[in-house]
CSV table of C-alpha atoms in Angstrom, one decimal:
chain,number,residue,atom,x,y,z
A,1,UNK,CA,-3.7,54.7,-13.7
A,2,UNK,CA,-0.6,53.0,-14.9
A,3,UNK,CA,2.6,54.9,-16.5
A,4,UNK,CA,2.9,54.1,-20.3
A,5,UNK,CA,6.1,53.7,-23.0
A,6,UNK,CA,5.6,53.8,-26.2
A,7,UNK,CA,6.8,50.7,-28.1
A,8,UNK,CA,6.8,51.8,-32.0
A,9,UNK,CA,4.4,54.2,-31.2
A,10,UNK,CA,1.8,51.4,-29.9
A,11,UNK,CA,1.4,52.6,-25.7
A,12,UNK,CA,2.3,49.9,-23.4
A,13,UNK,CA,1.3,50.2,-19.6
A,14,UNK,CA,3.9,49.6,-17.0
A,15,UNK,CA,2.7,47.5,-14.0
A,16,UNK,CA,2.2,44.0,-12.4
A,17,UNK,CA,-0.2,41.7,-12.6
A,18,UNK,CA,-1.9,43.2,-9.2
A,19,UNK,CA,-2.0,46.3,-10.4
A,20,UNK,CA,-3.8,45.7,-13.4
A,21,UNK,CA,-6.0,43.3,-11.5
A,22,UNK,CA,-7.5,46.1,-9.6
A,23,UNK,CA,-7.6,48.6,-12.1
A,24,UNK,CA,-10.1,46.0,-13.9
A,25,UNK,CA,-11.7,45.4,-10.4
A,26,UNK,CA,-12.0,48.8,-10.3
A,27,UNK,CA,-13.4,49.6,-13.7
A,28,UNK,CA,-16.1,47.2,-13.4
A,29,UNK,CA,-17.4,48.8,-9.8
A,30,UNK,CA,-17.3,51.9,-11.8
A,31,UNK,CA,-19.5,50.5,-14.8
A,32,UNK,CA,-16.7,51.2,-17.4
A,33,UNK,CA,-16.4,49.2,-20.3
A,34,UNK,CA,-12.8,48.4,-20.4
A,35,UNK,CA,-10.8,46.9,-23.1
A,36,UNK,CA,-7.9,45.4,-21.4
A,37,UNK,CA,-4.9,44.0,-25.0
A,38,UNK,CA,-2.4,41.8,-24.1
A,39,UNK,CA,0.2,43.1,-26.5
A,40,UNK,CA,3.1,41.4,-28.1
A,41,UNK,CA,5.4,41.7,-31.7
A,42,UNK,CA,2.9,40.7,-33.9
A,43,UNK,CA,-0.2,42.9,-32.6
A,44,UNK,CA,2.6,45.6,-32.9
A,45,UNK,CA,3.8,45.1,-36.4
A,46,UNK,CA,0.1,44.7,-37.5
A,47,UNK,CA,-0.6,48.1,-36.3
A,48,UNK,CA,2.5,49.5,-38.5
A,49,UNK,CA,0.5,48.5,-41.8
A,50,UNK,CA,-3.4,48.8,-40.2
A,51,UNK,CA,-4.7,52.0,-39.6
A,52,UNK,CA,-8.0,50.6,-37.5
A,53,UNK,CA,-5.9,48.3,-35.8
A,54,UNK,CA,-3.5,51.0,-34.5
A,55,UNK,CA,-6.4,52.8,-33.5
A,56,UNK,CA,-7.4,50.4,-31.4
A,57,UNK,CA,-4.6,50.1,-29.6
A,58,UNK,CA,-4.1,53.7,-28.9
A,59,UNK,CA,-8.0,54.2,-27.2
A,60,UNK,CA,-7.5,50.6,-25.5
A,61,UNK,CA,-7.9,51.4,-21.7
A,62,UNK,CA,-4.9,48.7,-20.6
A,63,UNK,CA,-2.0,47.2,-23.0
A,64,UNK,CA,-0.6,44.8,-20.6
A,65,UNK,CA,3.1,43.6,-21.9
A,66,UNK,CA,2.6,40.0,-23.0
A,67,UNK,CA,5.7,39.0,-25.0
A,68,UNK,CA,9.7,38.5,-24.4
A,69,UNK,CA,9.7,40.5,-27.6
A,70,UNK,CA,8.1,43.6,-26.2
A,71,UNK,CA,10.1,43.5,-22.9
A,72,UNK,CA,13.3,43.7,-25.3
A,73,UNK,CA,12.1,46.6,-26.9
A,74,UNK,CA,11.0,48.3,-23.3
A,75,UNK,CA,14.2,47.3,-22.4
A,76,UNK,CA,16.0,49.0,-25.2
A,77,UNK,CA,14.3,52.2,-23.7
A,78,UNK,CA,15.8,51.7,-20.6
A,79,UNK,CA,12.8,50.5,-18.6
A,80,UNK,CA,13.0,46.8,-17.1
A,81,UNK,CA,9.8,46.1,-16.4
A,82,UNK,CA,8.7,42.0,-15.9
A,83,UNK,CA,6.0,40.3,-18.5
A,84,UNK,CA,2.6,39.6,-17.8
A,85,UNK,CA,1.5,36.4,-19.5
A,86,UNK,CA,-1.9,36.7,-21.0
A,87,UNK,CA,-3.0,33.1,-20.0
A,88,UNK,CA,-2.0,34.1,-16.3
A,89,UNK,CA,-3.8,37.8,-16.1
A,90,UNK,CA,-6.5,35.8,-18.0
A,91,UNK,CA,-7.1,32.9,-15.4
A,92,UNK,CA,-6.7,36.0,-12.2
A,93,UNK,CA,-9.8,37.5,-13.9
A,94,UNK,CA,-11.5,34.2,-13.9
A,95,UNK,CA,-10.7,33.7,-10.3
A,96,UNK,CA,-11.7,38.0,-9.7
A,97,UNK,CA,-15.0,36.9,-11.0
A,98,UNK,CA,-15.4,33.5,-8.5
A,99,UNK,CA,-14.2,35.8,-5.8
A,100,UNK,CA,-16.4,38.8,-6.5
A,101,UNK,CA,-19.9,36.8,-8.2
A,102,UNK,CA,-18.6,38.8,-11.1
A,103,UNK,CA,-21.0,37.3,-14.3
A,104,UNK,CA,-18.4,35.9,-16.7
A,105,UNK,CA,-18.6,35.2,-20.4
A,106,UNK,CA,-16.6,33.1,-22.9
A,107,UNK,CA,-16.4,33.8,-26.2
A,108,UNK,CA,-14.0,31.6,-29.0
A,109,UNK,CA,-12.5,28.4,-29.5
A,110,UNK,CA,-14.3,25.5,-31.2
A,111,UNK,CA,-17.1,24.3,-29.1
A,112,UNK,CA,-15.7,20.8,-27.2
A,113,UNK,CA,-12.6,23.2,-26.3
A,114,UNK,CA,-14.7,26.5,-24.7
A,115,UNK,CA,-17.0,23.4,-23.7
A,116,UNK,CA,-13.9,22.1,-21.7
A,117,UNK,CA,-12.1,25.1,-20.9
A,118,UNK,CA,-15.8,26.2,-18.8
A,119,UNK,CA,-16.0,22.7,-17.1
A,120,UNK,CA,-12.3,22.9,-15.7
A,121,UNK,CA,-12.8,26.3,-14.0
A,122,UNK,CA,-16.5,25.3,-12.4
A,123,UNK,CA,-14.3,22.2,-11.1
A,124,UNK,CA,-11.7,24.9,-9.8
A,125,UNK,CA,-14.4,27.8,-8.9
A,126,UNK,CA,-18.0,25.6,-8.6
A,127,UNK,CA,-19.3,29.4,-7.4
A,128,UNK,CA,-18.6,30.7,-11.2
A,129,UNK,CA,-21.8,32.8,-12.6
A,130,UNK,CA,-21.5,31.9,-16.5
A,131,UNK,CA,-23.9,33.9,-18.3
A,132,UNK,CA,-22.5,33.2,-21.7
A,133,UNK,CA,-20.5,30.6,-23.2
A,134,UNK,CA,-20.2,30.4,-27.1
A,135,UNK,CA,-17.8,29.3,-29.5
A,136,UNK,CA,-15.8,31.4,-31.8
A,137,UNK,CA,-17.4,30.2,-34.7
A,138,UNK,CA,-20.2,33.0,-36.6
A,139,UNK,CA,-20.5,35.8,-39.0
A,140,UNK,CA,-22.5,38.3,-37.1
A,141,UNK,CA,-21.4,40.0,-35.4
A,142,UNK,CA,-24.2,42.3,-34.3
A,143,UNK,CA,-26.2,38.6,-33.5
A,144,UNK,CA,-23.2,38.3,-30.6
A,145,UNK,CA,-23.3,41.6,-29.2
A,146,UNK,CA,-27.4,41.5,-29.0
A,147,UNK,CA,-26.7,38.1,-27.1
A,148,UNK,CA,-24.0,39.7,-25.3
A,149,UNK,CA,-25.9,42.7,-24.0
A,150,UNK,CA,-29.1,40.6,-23.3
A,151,UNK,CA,-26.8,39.1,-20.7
A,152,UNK,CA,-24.1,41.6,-19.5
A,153,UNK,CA,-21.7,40.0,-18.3
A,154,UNK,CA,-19.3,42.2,-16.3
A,155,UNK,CA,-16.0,39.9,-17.2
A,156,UNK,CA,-15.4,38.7,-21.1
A,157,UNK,CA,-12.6,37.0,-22.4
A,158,UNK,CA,-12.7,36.5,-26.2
A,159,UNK,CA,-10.7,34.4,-28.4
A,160,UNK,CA,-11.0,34.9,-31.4
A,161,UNK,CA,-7.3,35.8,-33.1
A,162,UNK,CA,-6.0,38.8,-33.2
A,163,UNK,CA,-6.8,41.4,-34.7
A,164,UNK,CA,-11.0,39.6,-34.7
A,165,UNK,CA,-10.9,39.4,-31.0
A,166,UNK,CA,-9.7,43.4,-30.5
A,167,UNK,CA,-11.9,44.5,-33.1
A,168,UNK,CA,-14.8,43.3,-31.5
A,169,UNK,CA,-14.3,44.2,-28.6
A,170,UNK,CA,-13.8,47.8,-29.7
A,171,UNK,CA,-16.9,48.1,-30.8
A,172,UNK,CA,-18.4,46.2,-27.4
A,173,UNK,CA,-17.0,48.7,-25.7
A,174,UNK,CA,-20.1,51.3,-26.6
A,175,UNK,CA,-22.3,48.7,-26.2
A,176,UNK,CA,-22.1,47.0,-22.6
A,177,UNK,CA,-22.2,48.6,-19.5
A,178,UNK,CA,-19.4,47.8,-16.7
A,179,UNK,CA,-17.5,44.6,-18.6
A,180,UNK,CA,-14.1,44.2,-18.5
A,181,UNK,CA,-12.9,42.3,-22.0
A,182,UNK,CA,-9.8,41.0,-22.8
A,183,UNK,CA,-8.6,39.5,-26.3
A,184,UNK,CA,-6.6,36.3,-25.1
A,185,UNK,CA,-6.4,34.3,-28.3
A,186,UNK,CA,-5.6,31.0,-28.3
A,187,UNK,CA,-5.8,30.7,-24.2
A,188,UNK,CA,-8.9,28.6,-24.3
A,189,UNK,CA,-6.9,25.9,-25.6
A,190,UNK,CA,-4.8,26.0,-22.2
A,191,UNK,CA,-7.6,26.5,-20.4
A,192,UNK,CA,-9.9,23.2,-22.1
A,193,UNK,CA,-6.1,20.8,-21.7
A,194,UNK,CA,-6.2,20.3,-25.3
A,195,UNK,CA,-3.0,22.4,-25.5
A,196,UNK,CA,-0.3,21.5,-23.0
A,197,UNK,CA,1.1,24.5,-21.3
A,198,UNK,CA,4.8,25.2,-21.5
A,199,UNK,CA,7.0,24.2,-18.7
A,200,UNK,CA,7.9,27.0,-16.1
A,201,UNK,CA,11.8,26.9,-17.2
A,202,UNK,CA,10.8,28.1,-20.8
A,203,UNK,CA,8.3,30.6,-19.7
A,204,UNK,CA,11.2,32.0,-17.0
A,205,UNK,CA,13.8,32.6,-20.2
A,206,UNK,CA,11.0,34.3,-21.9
A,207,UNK,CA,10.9,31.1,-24.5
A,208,UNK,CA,7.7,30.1,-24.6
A,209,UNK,CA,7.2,31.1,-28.3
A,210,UNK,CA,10.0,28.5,-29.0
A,211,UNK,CA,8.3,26.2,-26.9
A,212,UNK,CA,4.9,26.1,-28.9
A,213,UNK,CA,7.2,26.5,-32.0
A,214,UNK,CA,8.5,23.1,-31.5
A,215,UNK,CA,5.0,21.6,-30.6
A,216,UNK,CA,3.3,23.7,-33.2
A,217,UNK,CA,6.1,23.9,-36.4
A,218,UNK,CA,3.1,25.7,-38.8
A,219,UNK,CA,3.6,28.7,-35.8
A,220,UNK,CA,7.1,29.5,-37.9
A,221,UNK,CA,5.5,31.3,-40.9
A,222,UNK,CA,4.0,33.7,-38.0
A,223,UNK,CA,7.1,34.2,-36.0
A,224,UNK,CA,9.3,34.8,-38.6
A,225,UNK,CA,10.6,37.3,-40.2
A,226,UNK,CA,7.8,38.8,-38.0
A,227,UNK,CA,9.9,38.9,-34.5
A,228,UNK,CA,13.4,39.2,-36.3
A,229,UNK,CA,12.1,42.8,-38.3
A,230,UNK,CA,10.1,44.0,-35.3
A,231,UNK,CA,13.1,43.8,-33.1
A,232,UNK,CA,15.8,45.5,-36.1
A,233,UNK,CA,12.9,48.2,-36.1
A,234,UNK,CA,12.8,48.8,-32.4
A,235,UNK,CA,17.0,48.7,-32.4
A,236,UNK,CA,16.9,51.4,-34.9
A,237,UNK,CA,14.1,53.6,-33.0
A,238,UNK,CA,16.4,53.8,-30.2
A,239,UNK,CA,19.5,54.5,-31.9
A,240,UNK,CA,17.6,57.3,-33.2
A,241,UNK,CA,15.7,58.2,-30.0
A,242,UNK,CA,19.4,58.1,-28.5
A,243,UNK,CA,21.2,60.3,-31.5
């Protein structure tokens, strides 16, 4: 198992991309259900106000950093330890599951996009064993998880928002058996073309939120003062941690 920090008391699991990938390989050969949250500033801060949602993160088998914002705080702590972007660890599962005949489910999206986002990886991987491909769209649900477990898919990827996506899969987790899941939000949109991904300069300075700020202005009343007060509060935890 990966070392952890704590970032704001949320844990957040130190490795690569490659070594989470085969502690999800090696989760689903074991038959554990596995809740895999890629966690940034937001998903943080939430959990400072919302008791169920800082649950969550705390019993969530793998909080992969995803986030220039938690890599500051890390690094604050002393620990220099390179992002993982969730759309990348996301489409390494997808190809785990071509590689392996994992069964693979999507969940999220509106239905052309999950539609689209499905069609572009069976042109990349035409070997990909969909069992389940639904958009993000209902109110039950205990109807998705008794479609969900009818199927069992051993890889899901929801996106659904957070904290909808974690919360669900949270209570997945006591119903499937050997599934890997992963919250990755609004990834289906990179995945279906719809939303252009953010060129390899901006994702190298840690900029991409700027990036789909300027595509995206409406993003600003999320970012801020979001970002600005999670960083103040992680500058002040290690002043203190240091005095």
């Amino acid at each position: 198992m990966s070392m952890r920090a704590s970032v704001l008391n949320c844990p957040v699991d130190l490795l690569d991309i490659n070594d989470a990938l085969c502690i999800a390989k090696k989760a689903i050969e074991d038959k554990t259900n596995f809740q895999i949250i890629t966690i940034n500033p937001e998903m943080i801060m939430n959990a400072q106000k919302n008791e169920q949602f800082f649950k969550i993160i705390k019993n969530s088998n793998l909080n992969i950093m995803d986030g220039v914002g938690v890599k500051i705080a890390l690094k604050l702590q002393g620990i220099n330890k390179a992002q993982i972007r969730g759309v990348d660890f996301s489409r390494e599962l997808v190809k785990l599951a071509s590689e392996n005949n994992y069964r693979i489910a999507f969940l999220g999206a509106k239905e052309e996009i999950i539609q689209k986002a499905k069609e572009n990886f069976l042109n990349q991987y035409p070997n990909l064993n969909f069992v389940y491909v639904r958009n993000g769209y209902f109110s039950n649900d205990d109807e998705i998880i008794n479609e969900l477990k009818q199927v069992n898919p051993q890889i899901l990827l929801v996106g659904l928002g957070s904290p909808k996506q974690e919360e669900l899969i949270a209570k997945l987790k006591n119903e499937l058996l050997g599934c890997v899941m992963v919250g990755v939000g609004g990834s289906f949109d990179v995945f279906s073309g719809i939303v252009k991904e953010s060129p390899k300069i901006f994702q190298k300075l840690g900029l991409e939120w700027l990036y789909r700020t300027i595509l995206q202005p409406e993003r600003i009343k999320r970012i801020f003062p979001v970002l600005p007060i999670f960083l103040i509060k992680c500058i002040i935890a290690s002043i203190n941690k240091k005095g």
